[in-house]
Amino acid sequence: MHESATHEGLGKRINRFFYAEETPYGLALMRMVLPAVLLIAALPRALRVRELYSADGAAAPLWENYGYPGLLPVPDATVAVALFTLMLFCMVTTLVGWQTRISLLVLTLLYPYFGMLDSASTLTKYTVVATHALALLCCSHCGSIWSVDAWLAGRRQWNPLTARSPRFAAWPRRLLQMLVGLVYLGAAITKMHTPAFFSGDQLTYWMLTESNFDNPIGDYVLLYPALILVVAYVTIIWETLFLFVAWQGTARILMLGIGLGFHFMTWATLGLIIFPLVYCSLYLAFINEQDVQWAAVRLRHLRQRILPVRLRFARSGTDRAAVEPSRAWATYGIAAAALVLVGIELERRSDPFGVARPEGRYQLEPLPPERVREMMTHDRPLRPIDKLFSFDVGTTAFGGVLVDRRREFDHGERAIVQCSVQHPHEDMWVGIDLVDADGHIVHQGGQVLPRETLRTSIFYDFSDALADGEYWFVLRLDGREVSRRQIFVGEDGKPAGATTDPAFALR
Amino acid sequence: MKKWLTSLGIAGYLALLGYGIVCHSLGFNTNAHPAMYFIIWDMYCGWGSYESRLHVLGEGASGQYYALTPAPWGDFHPFGSIGRQNYDPNAMHVGRMGVNALRYTDHEPIDRIVVIEETWPKKYNLPDHLWNRRYAEPKDKQSYYHLRAVFGADGTLVQRNPLWEQVLAQQVVLNNPRLMSDMSRGRPYFVLDPSLRNRSAVTPASYQVGEPE
């Protein structure tokens, strides 16, 4: 009896979770924001359609990467331009909610198709996430409110407190929420497969790359390895928990808040732009009716306080007459066809490869011989300095990574001398000598650095036998000195003024 | 009926996403089909300590080399400041990019398209003011060049080599006499005989090298 009641309860809960009726405010907002974000990436590519997506250019089909040549057709330039223009048109019509369902359907087909046609410079994981979102929006009634469609249907719709809003089952929004959580779970699994993520090395090298857009603080964050480690652990915990706790109450606010911060930082440190915007637009699926009504009440209060009475406009209390559907369809079709024709003609006139220039086609210029000689000298052995990533002296390690950098030590203190190297590297002998100001070797040490390891540390205790003064830790790779760090030992040995060692600035 | 179909769709979609998660976790079938790209969430799965650029060159009949990227009509920078060819790490499509530059330009006859990978340690990407805070050594960037691929003038693949970082990793492992000895033991091989200078230098015979019985 108890067991069957539990089953019934679970079934009812699942039924309520997916089929409870609600006004799709969150999805309507997503319908407006997501295409706008996708337009940011699509518009620069609109000028390169012939080159990126057509058989008359240099398409880079994804299916060839997987060994499926010819899986889908690569269109010629005219067809590619026509379809791309249609895709842009549908992004705009989705944004305003004009023939929303058909616009989303076309987008759901064309958007991933163009992504797959150019796996080099269009397809990314944000393309995939957006494709899922478009497909799910296509199944929803996101165009039923705050849209041209609703306006044409003659519904009052703008104020959530007074509108006669249609209600539908919540399952498309639920699936979008689950998509967000599952993508985070997949991302967490990726990190679990990447040991270098937990030492901060992966993030460090990603922040150093020039493959993404410029970022404002990535290079500075590199100076604080402890911060990178903390963020790495917080990220993986948050990504793992998201799917399970981001549903209601404080946990929802917390998870979404961390998410916004996380995606902001992917811009600030890694230079990602479209991916965080796509993801933040997916967060709109977490907005429910109560959130919208809460916001509407506060907006009304705000408006009453800010706007003078005479400027407050009241909307008509009656619904407009609906526009005949066949006329709306015809207008939509004519607008799409006209835009496609304009797009084809504009692209043809733009002469993207310069074949119709008055001065003739472009001519290739030969490269200077010295540049050719430089590029044709292949596979030179690495210089020892290029095997080294960093060489630092400090006292505190966190997760195996030195997190402070110091130059002044007292007798009795223990220094950690850490050497980090580039990957991949051979099994190496990392020699670390302590040399006094006159160049005499005071202590010789070293360690084997196996090929699977990126850093090694030695500990050095400054005993009383060591005279106060200036010393150097000298790093040798391949038997040659590649780096040295200046330190000062004892009270009398510390410099009176500013130090000359630039690494000291990190303290 | 409609609700049943909807429930089936929900279950099917969640099963698809779940399949992607399981495949990704277990490394199963992840590259089996292009569709897997749409259910595997492996963002930023890789990393490298070297920055690399791909240079696509045309080798003319006269021996002159021509840069095919950036194309004369301008480079497309999809995600930052570097050209599109640099986002083709497997060198699958750079040949076609070179052919496209040849197709729409005037030039001497081109014998082949050569793809050169230029790399340098990423630490040299630090701006100078941060380099001076982080390192005591002067910033002395040096690029390394590596033949990545060769295509015919029509884009036919002639030769494709591993990435520079993969070459380094291979060298690390293969620089081991015992391993090299193991690899050659028991494998047939061809003999190159210098005495056959005027004939084919490759003797079409194989030899087995094994432990004596």
XYZ file of C-alpha atoms in Angstrom:
720
model
C 0.000 0.000 0.000
C 2.737 2.352 1.051
C 4.890 1.323 -1.935
C 2.135 1.921 -4.472
C 1.410 5.292 -2.913
C 5.081 6.209 -3.293
C 5.034 5.169 -6.942
C 1.919 7.163 -7.545
C 3.539 10.110 -5.822
C 6.637 9.863 -7.984
C 4.568 9.549 -11.141
C 2.504 12.548 -10.149
C 5.609 14.543 -9.390
C 7.140 13.700 -12.761
C 3.843 14.509 -14.442
C 3.697 17.871 -12.678
C 7.341 18.541 -13.465
C 6.873 18.124 -17.219
C 3.183 18.860 -17.784
C 2.232 21.596 -15.326
C 0.753 24.428 -17.358
C 2.432 27.812 -17.348
C 2.857 30.897 -19.454
C 6.238 30.507 -21.235
C 7.745 33.838 -20.145
C 11.267 32.425 -19.822
C 11.171 30.810 -23.232
C 9.792 33.969 -24.806
C 12.732 35.896 -23.393
C 15.120 33.233 -24.647
C 13.476 33.396 -28.057
C 14.370 37.092 -28.165
C 17.891 36.897 -26.736
C 19.342 33.730 -28.322
C 18.908 34.748 -31.990
C 20.355 38.176 -31.179
C 23.447 36.483 -29.771
C 23.708 34.156 -32.758
C 23.442 37.160 -35.067
C 26.587 38.620 -33.486
C 28.528 35.615 -34.762
C 26.621 35.190 -38.016
C 26.859 38.746 -39.392
C 30.666 38.831 -39.868
C 30.390 35.473 -41.626
C 27.662 36.808 -43.923
C 30.379 38.668 -45.828
C 32.292 35.409 -46.364
C 29.558 32.944 -47.280
C 31.078 32.023 -50.639
C 34.464 31.325 -49.057
C 33.352 29.545 -45.879
C 30.316 27.533 -46.889
C 30.260 26.880 -50.614
C 31.848 24.531 -53.080
C 33.085 27.668 -54.873
C 35.215 28.530 -51.836
C 36.985 26.540 -49.169
C 34.329 24.906 -47.029
C 35.583 22.696 -44.219
C 32.852 20.082 -43.726
C 32.719 18.393 -40.353
C 31.803 15.033 -41.840
C 35.183 14.823 -43.583
C 36.879 14.989 -40.167
C 34.939 11.876 -39.174
C 35.659 9.981 -42.379
C 32.257 10.487 -44.007
C 33.000 12.380 -47.233
C 29.842 13.372 -49.061
C 27.536 12.793 -46.093
C 25.756 16.094 -46.805
C 25.932 18.264 -49.921
C 28.194 21.307 -50.066
C 26.107 23.947 -51.872
C 27.332 26.168 -54.671
C 27.792 29.854 -53.903
C 24.321 31.045 -54.939
C 22.509 28.402 -52.912
C 24.779 28.991 -49.927
C 24.126 32.730 -50.016
C 20.382 32.160 -50.401
C 20.228 29.764 -47.462
C 22.456 31.926 -45.287
C 20.306 34.980 -45.987
C 17.225 32.949 -45.153
C 18.892 31.910 -41.895
C 19.593 35.541 -40.989
C 15.998 36.427 -41.843
C 14.730 33.656 -39.577
C 16.980 34.829 -36.742
C 15.378 38.256 -36.939
C 11.829 36.912 -37.283
C 12.398 34.561 -34.350
C 13.682 37.483 -32.314
C 10.515 39.489 -32.944
C 8.284 36.422 -32.862
C 6.951 36.597 -36.405
C 5.846 33.189 -37.669
C 7.871 31.911 -34.765
C 7.370 28.184 -35.212
C 8.358 28.063 -38.881
C 11.238 30.496 -38.300
C 12.592 28.292 -35.534
C 12.171 25.198 -37.653
C 14.195 26.720 -40.488
C 16.819 27.928 -38.017
C 17.060 24.508 -36.402
C 17.903 23.028 -39.792
C 20.102 25.748 -41.273
C 22.092 26.856 -38.232
C 23.810 23.489 -37.556
C 24.102 22.865 -41.304
C 26.211 25.993 -41.768
C 28.153 25.071 -38.661
C 28.962 21.674 -40.088
C 29.888 23.164 -43.464
C 32.671 25.116 -41.780
C 34.111 23.061 -38.960
C 37.214 25.267 -38.910
C 35.788 28.678 -38.168
C 32.046 28.397 -37.510
C 31.329 25.166 -35.664
C 32.043 25.223 -31.961
C 30.341 23.749 -28.951
C 28.249 26.888 -28.606
C 26.849 26.069 -32.057
C 25.825 22.703 -30.678
C 24.301 24.100 -27.492
C 22.405 26.687 -29.522
C 21.179 23.997 -31.926
C 19.707 22.024 -29.034
C 18.100 25.187 -27.675
C 16.605 26.111 -31.056
C 15.193 22.605 -31.477
C 13.567 22.725 -28.054
C 12.238 26.246 -28.599
C 10.767 24.935 -31.835
C 8.712 22.473 -29.782
C 7.568 25.185 -27.376
C 5.027 27.999 -27.582
C 7.646 30.668 -27.050
C 6.013 32.805 -29.747
C 2.667 32.927 -27.986
C 3.566 36.008 -25.924
C 5.643 39.130 -26.403
C 5.692 38.509 -30.128
C 4.441 39.774 -33.454
C 2.448 36.559 -33.694
C 0.546 37.399 -30.503
C 0.052 40.955 -31.709
C -1.288 39.720 -35.057
C -3.583 37.360 -33.171
C -4.940 40.431 -31.393
C -3.964 39.401 -27.874
C -3.123 41.833 -25.087
C 0.224 40.592 -23.962
C 2.764 43.062 -22.675
C 1.971 43.390 -18.982
C 2.190 40.029 -17.169
C -0.104 41.383 -14.457
C -2.983 42.171 -16.794
C -2.426 40.152 -19.957
C -4.579 37.220 -20.952
C -1.611 34.925 -21.301
C -1.993 31.480 -22.817
C -0.698 28.552 -20.800
C 1.077 25.429 -22.034
C 2.832 22.377 -20.648
C 6.237 23.157 -19.162
C 8.189 20.302 -20.720
C 10.194 22.292 -23.330
C 11.440 24.582 -20.554
C 12.205 21.577 -18.361
C 14.218 19.950 -21.135
C 16.159 23.163 -21.666
C 16.933 23.307 -17.951
C 18.095 19.688 -18.037
C 20.181 20.420 -21.127
C 22.013 23.168 -19.243
C 22.712 20.836 -16.325
C 23.783 17.919 -18.511
C 26.176 20.074 -20.514
C 27.767 21.208 -17.251
C 27.989 17.590 -16.135
C 29.688 16.676 -19.427
C 32.078 19.595 -18.987
C 32.903 18.374 -15.476
C 33.622 14.885 -16.844
C 35.947 16.464 -19.420
C 37.833 18.143 -16.601
C 38.012 14.873 -14.678
C 39.681 13.382 -17.758
C 42.245 16.185 -17.736
C 44.678 15.912 -14.804
C 46.328 19.200 -15.792
C 43.073 20.970 -14.953
C 43.608 20.242 -11.257
C 47.087 21.727 -11.193
C 45.912 24.833 -13.012
C 48.218 24.109 -15.952
C 45.417 23.697 -18.485
C 43.806 26.991 -17.500
C 47.185 28.694 -17.438
C 47.977 27.709 -21.011
C 44.460 28.537 -22.207
C 44.812 32.005 -20.741
C 48.072 32.395 -22.617
C 46.722 31.382 -26.006
C 45.975 33.866 -28.754
C 43.358 31.620 -30.357
C 40.481 33.401 -28.624
C 39.485 37.038 -28.541
C 41.525 39.435 -26.434
C 40.768 39.267 -22.747
C 41.258 42.004 -20.193
C 42.681 40.135 -17.197
C 43.780 36.634 -18.227
C 47.459 37.508 -18.344
C 47.268 39.135 -14.908
C 45.496 36.161 -13.335
C 48.475 34.042 -14.389
C 50.507 35.831 -11.775
C 48.330 34.332 -9.030
C 48.473 30.527 -9.351
C 46.615 30.007 -6.060
C 43.609 31.810 -7.486
C 43.626 29.591 -10.572
C 43.663 26.464 -8.409
C 40.789 27.635 -6.214
C 38.708 28.596 -9.236
C 39.414 25.228 -10.871
C 38.075 23.315 -7.872
C 35.057 25.590 -7.390
C 34.221 25.228 -11.086
C 34.176 21.457 -11.127
C 32.139 21.252 -7.918
C 29.622 23.756 -9.298
C 29.393 22.020 -12.681
C 28.773 18.662 -11.035
C 26.135 19.956 -8.622
C 24.226 22.157 -11.044
C 21.986 19.475 -12.543
C 20.925 18.244 -9.140
C 20.331 21.409 -7.123
C 19.575 24.315 -9.473
C 15.825 23.844 -9.441
C 14.363 25.974 -6.707
C 14.929 28.201 -3.734
C 18.272 29.546 -2.648
C 20.164 26.809 -4.455
C 18.733 27.983 -7.766
C 19.834 31.558 -7.116
C 23.248 30.391 -5.947
C 23.871 28.059 -8.885
C 22.713 30.604 -11.457
C 24.693 33.358 -9.750
C 27.873 31.285 -9.792
C 27.113 30.443 -13.409
C 26.849 34.090 -14.389
C 30.119 34.789 -12.620
C 31.764 31.792 -14.245
C 30.697 32.772 -17.750
C 31.705 36.372 -17.152
C 35.148 35.154 -16.171
C 35.426 33.004 -19.296
C 35.217 36.290 -21.163
C 37.483 38.202 -18.798
C 40.216 35.572 -18.629
C 39.880 33.431 -21.756
C 38.393 35.853 -24.259
C 35.242 33.860 -24.986
C 32.340 36.019 -26.136
C 29.594 34.103 -27.911
C 29.740 30.996 -25.750
C 29.005 32.812 -22.468
C 26.279 34.867 -24.127
C 24.629 31.727 -25.528
C 24.788 30.115 -22.143
C 23.431 33.119 -20.280
C 20.514 33.200 -22.707
C 19.826 29.558 -21.828
C 19.600 30.581 -18.185
C 16.357 32.349 -19.128
C 14.769 28.887 -19.083
C 15.060 29.075 -15.318
C 12.700 32.058 -15.180
C 9.210 30.995 -14.130
C 5.850 32.749 -13.803
C 6.489 33.827 -10.212
C 9.768 35.492 -11.206
C 8.055 37.452 -13.959
C 5.195 38.562 -11.746
C 7.653 39.531 -9.004
C 9.600 41.622 -11.516
C 6.417 43.118 -13.005
C 5.171 44.309 -9.595
C 8.499 45.946 -8.847
C 8.648 47.529 -12.275
C 5.156 48.937 -11.784
C 6.155 50.427 -8.439
C 9.294 51.843 -9.983
C 7.359 53.351 -12.864
C 4.826 54.897 -10.517
C 7.605 56.469 -8.509
C 9.712 57.699 -11.428
C 7.259 58.724 -14.142
C 4.922 61.681 -13.647
C 1.265 60.780 -13.794
C 0.635 62.372 -17.157
C 3.350 60.268 -18.802
C 1.908 56.982 -17.605
C 0.144 55.496 -20.544
C -2.526 52.934 -20.119
C -2.911 50.293 -22.767
C -6.233 49.683 -24.348
C -8.368 47.429 -22.252
C -9.722 45.533 -25.211
C -8.026 43.106 -27.537
C -7.346 44.063 -31.154
C -8.922 42.227 -34.029
C -6.780 39.356 -35.278
C -5.097 39.543 -38.684
C -6.136 36.895 -41.168
C -3.500 34.078 -41.020
C -3.199 33.658 -44.797
C -2.269 37.327 -45.202
C 0.346 37.029 -42.477
C 1.831 33.962 -44.160
C 1.947 35.656 -47.539
C 3.688 38.714 -46.118
C 6.223 36.517 -44.365
C 6.940 34.504 -47.510
C 7.282 37.584 -49.707
C 9.615 39.260 -47.224
C 11.791 36.127 -47.013
C 11.973 35.724 -50.783
C 12.750 39.406 -51.336
C 15.530 39.377 -48.759
C 17.044 36.231 -50.246
C 17.099 37.793 -53.717
C 18.653 40.969 -52.362
C 21.249 38.900 -50.517
C 22.202 36.973 -53.642
C 22.558 40.135 -55.687
C 24.552 41.991 -53.035
C 26.929 39.084 -52.619
C 27.454 38.820 -56.366
C 28.207 42.530 -56.607
C 30.586 42.425 -53.636
C 33.004 40.291 -55.727
C 34.519 38.615 -52.639
C 37.557 37.186 -54.459
C 38.244 40.267 -56.570
C 37.939 38.473 -59.906
C 36.018 41.353 -61.516
C 38.251 44.194 -60.325
C 39.117 46.802 -62.967
C 42.819 46.081 -62.414
C 42.246 42.339 -62.828
C 42.548 39.395 -60.518
C 44.872 39.465 -57.544
C 48.442 38.358 -58.205
C 50.393 36.201 -55.794
C 53.613 37.817 -54.622
C 56.645 35.588 -53.989
C 57.856 35.315 -50.417
C 61.268 36.814 -49.576
C 63.982 34.104 -49.790
C 65.114 34.670 -46.202
C 61.547 34.056 -44.947
C 61.338 30.883 -47.039
C 64.679 29.730 -45.677
C 63.480 30.335 -42.130
C 60.249 28.403 -42.638
C 61.927 25.530 -44.450
C 64.344 24.852 -41.582
C 62.311 22.123 -39.957
C 62.341 20.474 -36.575
C 65.266 22.233 -34.974
C 66.098 20.914 -31.500
C 64.532 22.887 -28.674
C 66.713 25.340 -26.814
C 66.909 24.478 -23.102
C 65.293 27.831 -22.242
C 62.297 26.828 -24.372
C 61.804 23.699 -22.294
C 61.370 25.843 -19.191
C 58.050 27.416 -18.269
C 58.953 28.959 -14.933
C 61.522 28.857 -12.157
C 60.472 30.271 -8.795
C 61.474 30.372 -5.154
C 58.932 30.593 -2.346
C 57.709 28.934 0.810
C 54.130 27.731 0.219
C 52.786 25.165 -2.186
C 49.140 24.446 -2.858
C 48.175 21.403 -4.899
C 51.843 20.974 -5.739
C 52.073 24.485 -7.173
C 54.150 27.233 -5.603
C 51.755 30.015 -4.712
C 54.040 32.629 -3.206
C 57.286 33.964 -4.553
C 59.851 35.266 -2.111
C 63.380 36.555 -2.170
C 64.167 37.206 1.463
C 64.709 34.403 3.940
C 65.836 34.091 7.539
C 68.013 31.393 8.977
C 65.925 28.388 9.881
C 63.423 28.960 7.092
C 62.764 26.447 4.364
C 62.582 27.515 0.728
C 60.740 25.672 -1.992
C 62.541 25.964 -5.302
C 60.211 24.954 -8.092
C 60.856 24.357 -11.773
C 57.938 23.999 -14.217
C 58.610 22.822 -17.749
C 56.856 22.753 -21.074
C 54.925 19.698 -22.202
C 56.004 17.374 -23.771
C 59.529 16.910 -22.498
C 61.997 14.093 -22.133
C 63.053 12.602 -18.807
C 65.211 15.419 -17.514
C 67.781 16.069 -14.868
C 66.894 19.371 -13.261
C 69.977 20.695 -11.546
C 69.535 23.429 -8.948
C 72.602 25.011 -7.363
C 72.856 27.580 -4.611
C 75.568 30.065 -5.512
C 76.872 32.909 -3.384
C 77.424 36.477 -4.539
C 80.981 35.639 -5.616
C 79.824 32.781 -7.807
C 80.974 29.977 -5.512
C 78.680 26.988 -5.433
C 77.425 26.596 -1.864
C 75.139 23.651 -2.500
C 74.363 21.424 -5.454
C 71.079 19.620 -5.795
C 68.708 18.363 -8.378
C 66.012 15.914 -9.268
C 64.917 13.711 -12.097
C 61.828 15.135 -13.802
C 60.022 12.219 -15.480
C 58.328 12.872 -18.816
C 54.821 12.604 -17.363
C 55.457 15.340 -14.793
C 55.340 19.069 -15.410
C 57.103 20.399 -12.337
C 59.534 19.470 -9.656
C 60.455 21.107 -6.360
C 63.398 20.880 -4.068
C 63.408 22.081 -0.485
C 66.295 24.070 0.879
C 66.792 24.756 4.589
C 68.749 27.898 5.342
C 70.902 26.745 8.223
C 72.953 28.979 10.491
C 76.052 27.782 8.674
C 75.049 29.994 5.792
C 76.430 33.512 6.097
C 74.091 36.473 5.711
C 74.102 37.891 2.227
C 73.069 37.610 -1.365
C 72.710 34.213 -3.058
C 71.375 32.812 -6.300
C 69.466 29.670 -7.075
C 70.737 28.567 -10.478
C 68.705 26.210 -12.666
C 70.461 23.900 -15.118
C 68.740 21.957 -17.881
C 70.717 19.800 -20.295
C 73.711 20.663 -18.126
C 73.431 24.339 -19.020
C 72.314 27.264 -16.904
C 68.953 28.477 -18.159
C 67.711 30.627 -15.311
C 68.676 32.042 -11.923
C 66.836 33.671 -9.035
C 68.366 36.091 -6.583
C 67.656 35.664 -2.842
C 68.858 37.310 0.357
C 69.507 35.391 3.563
C 69.610 36.761 7.104
C 68.861 40.181 8.510
C 72.185 41.637 7.448
C 71.887 40.201 3.980
C 68.627 41.889 3.066
C 68.873 44.774 0.636
C 68.195 48.217 2.031
C 66.442 49.664 -0.982
C 64.326 48.428 -3.803
C 65.257 45.104 -5.233
C 66.487 44.612 -8.755
C 64.922 41.208 -9.253
C 61.727 41.689 -11.262
C 60.214 38.506 -9.829
C 60.210 40.206 -6.452
C 57.367 42.372 -7.654
C 55.094 39.365 -7.321
C 55.305 39.234 -3.559
C -2.297 9.959 -27.530
C -0.600 13.332 -27.913
C 0.630 13.163 -24.348
C 2.018 9.685 -24.933
C 3.900 10.870 -27.987
C 5.214 13.857 -26.053
C 6.351 11.598 -23.223
C 8.073 9.374 -25.742
C 9.828 12.397 -27.216
C 10.939 13.599 -23.783
C 12.251 10.159 -22.866
C 14.000 9.821 -26.232
C 15.681 13.214 -25.957
C 16.883 12.575 -22.415
C 18.110 9.136 -23.456
C 20.081 10.738 -26.287
C 21.701 13.242 -23.948
C 22.386 10.449 -21.457
C 23.979 8.340 -24.194
C 26.296 11.240 -24.990
C 27.306 11.584 -21.344
C 27.983 7.843 -21.021
C 29.988 7.719 -24.275
C 32.006 10.727 -23.204
C 32.652 9.317 -19.735
C 33.748 5.915 -20.994
C 35.453 7.075 -24.180
C 33.089 4.922 -26.197
C 32.200 5.704 -29.820
C 33.018 9.368 -29.338
C 34.289 9.738 -32.910
C 32.019 7.181 -34.527
C 29.889 9.658 -36.458
C 29.618 13.429 -36.968
C 26.374 13.331 -34.982
C 28.404 12.465 -31.887
C 29.801 15.987 -31.972
C 26.297 17.142 -31.072
C 25.964 15.098 -27.900
C 29.521 15.021 -26.527
C 30.331 17.926 -24.216
C 34.103 17.983 -24.318
C 34.680 21.725 -24.344
C 38.336 22.619 -23.844
C 39.342 18.988 -23.554
C 42.817 19.608 -24.893
C 45.589 22.001 -24.185
C 49.060 22.662 -25.404
C 52.047 24.534 -24.128
C 53.015 25.718 -27.599
C 51.259 28.347 -29.660
C 51.070 27.406 -33.298
C 50.281 28.978 -36.647
C 49.785 27.304 -39.986
C 51.357 28.835 -43.081
C 49.954 27.598 -46.379
C 52.493 28.113 -49.156
C 52.370 27.460 -52.877
C 55.585 26.147 -54.411
C 55.878 27.432 -57.956
C 57.507 25.664 -60.888
C 60.322 28.235 -60.684
C 61.067 27.285 -57.092
C 59.508 30.458 -55.725
C 57.165 30.172 -52.759
C 53.932 32.144 -52.416
C 51.859 32.736 -49.287
C 48.334 31.402 -49.888
C 47.205 32.391 -46.401
C 46.317 35.115 -45.815
C 44.628 35.211 -49.211
C 45.114 38.435 -51.187
C 41.498 39.479 -50.543
C 42.054 39.301 -46.789
C 42.024 36.845 -43.971
C 38.949 35.866 -41.990
C 39.583 36.027 -38.247
C 36.770 33.971 -36.724
C 37.545 34.071 -33.007
C 40.223 36.686 -32.471
C 43.204 38.028 -34.312
C 44.461 34.975 -36.163
C 43.415 33.568 -39.511
C 40.949 30.812 -40.202
C 43.541 28.244 -41.267
C 44.864 28.158 -37.708
C 41.636 26.572 -36.488
C 42.226 23.458 -38.558
C 44.625 21.669 -36.211
C 44.334 18.348 -38.028
C 45.277 19.972 -41.350
C 42.169 18.459 -42.920
C 41.007 21.521 -44.818
C 44.018 23.819 -45.208
C 44.791 22.256 -48.577
C 41.398 23.391 -49.849
C 42.059 26.886 -48.491
C 45.290 26.952 -50.506
C 43.527 25.711 -53.639
C 40.915 28.436 -53.198
C 43.619 31.111 -53.133
C 45.164 29.626 -56.289
C 41.801 29.395 -58.056
C 41.069 33.104 -57.849
C 44.544 34.593 -58.342
C 47.066 34.943 -61.157
C 50.351 33.121 -60.627
C 52.931 30.900 -62.257
C 52.199 27.145 -62.416
C 52.152 25.756 -58.897
C 53.652 22.330 -58.242
C 52.409 21.738 -54.745
C 50.949 23.288 -51.621
C 53.089 23.086 -48.508
C 51.694 23.602 -45.007
C 54.243 24.731 -42.453
C 53.488 24.761 -38.736
C 55.196 27.531 -36.798
C 55.301 27.089 -33.026
C 56.714 28.794 -29.990
C 56.260 28.326 -26.248
C 53.119 30.069 -25.067
C 54.985 31.814 -22.280
C 56.249 34.234 -24.921
C 52.652 35.410 -25.461
C 52.845 37.311 -22.173
C 52.949 41.053 -22.807
C 56.334 42.611 -22.128
C 55.356 44.403 -18.919
C 54.061 41.165 -17.388
C 57.005 39.196 -18.723
C 59.308 41.547 -16.857
C 57.331 40.951 -13.650
C 57.205 37.194 -14.100
C 60.639 36.327 -15.496
C 64.147 37.479 -14.778
C 65.384 36.399 -18.203
C 65.039 38.607 -21.272
C 62.176 37.704 -23.591
C 63.861 35.883 -26.440
C 61.141 34.293 -28.534
C 62.198 31.805 -31.166
C 59.857 30.012 -33.553
C 60.244 26.403 -34.589
C 59.031 25.246 -38.000
C 57.649 21.874 -38.892
C 56.367 20.410 -42.160
C 52.720 19.691 -41.375
C 51.341 18.593 -44.739
C 51.898 18.583 -48.476
C 49.080 18.758 -51.011
C 49.081 18.624 -54.772
C 48.142 21.809 -56.622
C 44.614 20.411 -56.921
C 44.363 19.842 -53.174
C 45.079 16.102 -53.215
C 46.747 15.055 -49.993
C 50.329 13.898 -50.568
C 51.679 13.807 -47.047
C 50.401 14.681 -43.595
C 52.674 14.724 -40.552
C 51.725 14.836 -36.877
C 51.564 18.102 -34.973
C 54.844 19.481 -33.685
C 53.858 18.687 -30.097
C 53.043 15.121 -31.101
C 56.430 14.841 -32.802
C 58.116 16.021 -29.621
C 56.139 13.493 -27.585
C 57.114 10.708 -30.003
C 60.765 11.701 -29.847
C 60.633 11.577 -26.061
C 59.382 8.004 -26.136
C 61.462 6.741 -29.052
C 64.713 8.114 -27.661
C 65.203 4.800 -25.919
C 67.647 2.212 -27.367
C 65.919 -0.704 -25.684
C 62.555 0.333 -27.080
C 63.979 0.865 -30.562
C 65.604 -2.557 -30.386
C 62.284 -4.107 -29.349
C 60.501 -2.346 -32.172
C 62.897 -3.591 -34.845
C 63.240 -7.129 -33.509
C 61.200 -9.647 -35.429
C 59.984 -7.149 -38.053
C 60.692 -7.573 -41.747
C 62.508 -4.605 -43.256
C 63.969 -3.463 -46.554
C 67.685 -3.182 -47.092
C 69.211 -0.118 -48.723
C 72.413 -1.272 -50.413
C 74.829 1.510 -51.488
C 76.552 -0.883 -53.899
C 73.399 -0.857 -56.014
C 73.797 2.825 -56.768
C 73.081 2.492 -60.465
C 70.081 0.282 -59.989
C 67.172 0.448 -57.672
C 68.582 1.038 -54.247
C 65.686 -0.741 -52.619
C 66.178 -4.478 -52.531
C 62.800 -6.150 -52.662
C 63.532 -8.689 -49.993
C 62.690 -8.832 -46.334
C 64.662 -10.145 -43.460
C 63.588 -11.486 -40.119
C 65.733 -10.630 -37.174
C 64.980 -12.726 -34.178
C 66.534 -14.471 -31.287
C 68.644 -17.506 -32.303
C 66.881 -20.809 -31.734
